[in-house]
Each structure stands twice: as C-alpha cells, then as structure tokens.
C-alpha cells in the first residue's frame, strides 16, 4: 500500500483510539461526501445524473459539507458527486477541510481540472483522485465521450507539475481482461507515475444505465488473481490494504462494514452505503444507531450478492489488519516500501 507514511500513522492512531481506547464498535474511516449530483459526463456505470433536473441544480452549502465531515469525526474524506469541480465553492470546501487536517481526496473525471487547478493549493492533506477506467478506447467508451482519456492524462501531468498529489480510481467490468487491467495500471504506475491507484470491481448500481456488464464474485476473483500475478501487485502503488487485495483475488473473505465509509449527500446520510439507497437520515448518529447493519452484505441481502466494492470491504480488511500483528507488520512493510518507491 502506497499511502504516505504520515497519513498511515495518523489513520492508525485514529483506529487505535476508536477501537481500543474508546471501545467503539462502529466508527467512520472515510466519509464519502457528495456536494452535488450534476456531472458533465454520462458514464455507463453511474446513475447519479438520473436524479430530477431540480435536484441536479442543487449545490451543497460549504458549511453543510464541512459540518457533516466534522460531525462524523472521520480522518479522511472523499469528495465525489456528480463532478465536484462543477461546484462553484469546491475550493473553499477543500480549503476548510484541509485546515481541519482532514485528508481530502477530490474525485474528478478531470475534464475541468486544468481550468480549476489555480483555485487549489498543494498540501500533504490533499489529492486529486482522477477516474481512469482503462486505456484511451476503453475509457472513452465507458464515459460515452471521445477525448476524455487524453484530457485526463494531460490534466494529471499538469497537476503533478504544479506539485499536487494525484491518485487514480479505476473501475473494472466483465468486459475487462487481466491484460486490460495490467495495461492501464502499468501506464498509470510507470508512465504517468501517479502517487497511488485505487481499483474496484464494478458493482450493480441500481440506477446505472448499463446493467449488463457488472462483475460477479467468482469473475472478480479470477480477474484480479490473474492481473496480480507475476509480481504486479507488489510493484504497483495500490492504495489498498494487503488484506483487501487478498479479498479481491479470493485469498480471504470478509463481512461488509459499510458503516465505516458512510455517504453524505444533498439528501443527508444515506443508508446503508452510496451504492444502495434505503433512505436518508439527517445526522451521522442516527445513521449509525438506527440502521440495521446486520441485514446487509453478501448472503444477507440479495442486492449485495455480487458486491466486492471497497466501500463495504476495504474497512473490514483494515480492521482485520489492525487485529493481527502479522498483518499489521505486513501492511507496515508495504507502506515503507511504497514510500521508498
């Protein structure tokens, strides 16, 4: 895992405080913040822009966005949407969260990134997370627009030139092969030299326009097992715990802990995660205390049958790592190796 050492220590200390000192059973690791649903693309695997026109025009006030993150107490926040760079005050949301020493990842398709870079300031607490689903043809097909891949690549280069941390997020479908995964991750890791890469098997998000190309559990395991072979997994700067990568290729299995990556949007705190919508509540405490978390996950809710998304299973892997000396040392070794690289 290539997470910066300072960030790893901060998150590890937070986890120890929550789990050991405060003895809390449920607490957030990272908040997924959606300050708008509007987007400038129509990606096949996303259903956010299916909301009514009146909702798509809404923009979350800065105080509300920052207040939700502070209410949760999470050390990290992923700002998504929609396309967050379309929010007129997104730079102020980031600035205030960074001032509170929250680690902020701004998820973007990068179409507006080069135009908006001057609004942001490089910081060890801040990174752009650019969505890249494959090489040029594959990526442009997934976002239903030509030229997006090339613009994203140029935006990444410019952001890095200006001193920003840049990470990527790649979603893979059943149309992908081990080779297509290897090609794009090699490109991001070696050619663009992004700081970290996150990957995820596509989950059947119910509002997504394309419902035919999501991965099943066994397909996911076979796909990543082959992609990770030959030393690729250790060589790539992947922003995941070793146990989550084990999970993806079928070496380990975990229950879902969606409560650890809660979603806050224009509608409030979403039950149980950003991929499923079983209602909203106005406060984080209501989300935690009044949600029947035991009824979700593979083998419990049929909607979860093929889900291996990071929002449910990465935090389980992180907590399992914390509870094992062997896995803690393994994660620490990978972190040190990643920072040296």
Short mmCIF file of C-alpha atoms in Angstrom, two decimals, residues 32-37 55-69 79-80 87-90 93 263-269:
data_model
loop_
_atom_site.label_atom_id
_atom_site.label_comp_id
_atom_site.label_asym_id
_atom_site.label_seq_id
_atom_site.Cartn_x
_atom_site.Cartn_y
_atom_site.Cartn_z
CA UNK A 32 -17.92 9.93 1.01
CA UNK A 33 -19.16 13.47 0.51
CA UNK A 34 -21.38 14.31 -2.47
CA UNK A 35 -21.97 18.09 -2.53
CA UNK A 36 -23.82 17.81 -5.86
CA UNK A 37 -25.16 15.18 -8.27
CA UNK A 55 -32.00 18.06 -7.78
CA UNK A 56 -29.19 18.27 -10.34
CA UNK A 57 -29.22 22.07 -9.99
CA UNK A 58 -28.64 21.95 -6.24
CA UNK A 59 -25.24 22.67 -4.68
CA UNK A 60 -24.49 21.87 -1.04
CA UNK A 61 -23.50 24.93 1.04
CA UNK A 62 -19.91 24.95 2.28
CA UNK A 63 -20.88 24.98 5.96
CA UNK A 64 -23.15 21.97 5.49
CA UNK A 65 -20.48 19.96 3.67
CA UNK A 66 -17.73 20.69 6.17
CA UNK A 67 -20.08 20.28 9.12
CA UNK A 68 -21.08 16.76 8.04
CA UNK A 69 -17.46 15.61 7.90
CA UNK A 79 -15.42 14.29 -2.33
CA UNK A 80 -17.40 12.92 -5.24
CA UNK A 87 -19.44 23.11 -7.57
CA UNK A 88 -18.66 26.87 -7.51
CA UNK A 89 -17.27 26.68 -3.97
CA UNK A 90 -15.49 23.34 -4.12
CA UNK A 93 -14.84 23.16 0.90
CA UNK A 263 -22.08 8.61 2.45
CA UNK A 264 -23.38 12.16 2.93
CA UNK A 265 -25.17 13.89 0.06
CA UNK A 266 -27.75 16.57 -0.64
CA UNK A 267 -30.36 14.22 0.85
CA UNK A 268 -28.47 13.55 4.10
CA UNK A 269 -26.71 10.41 5.41
#
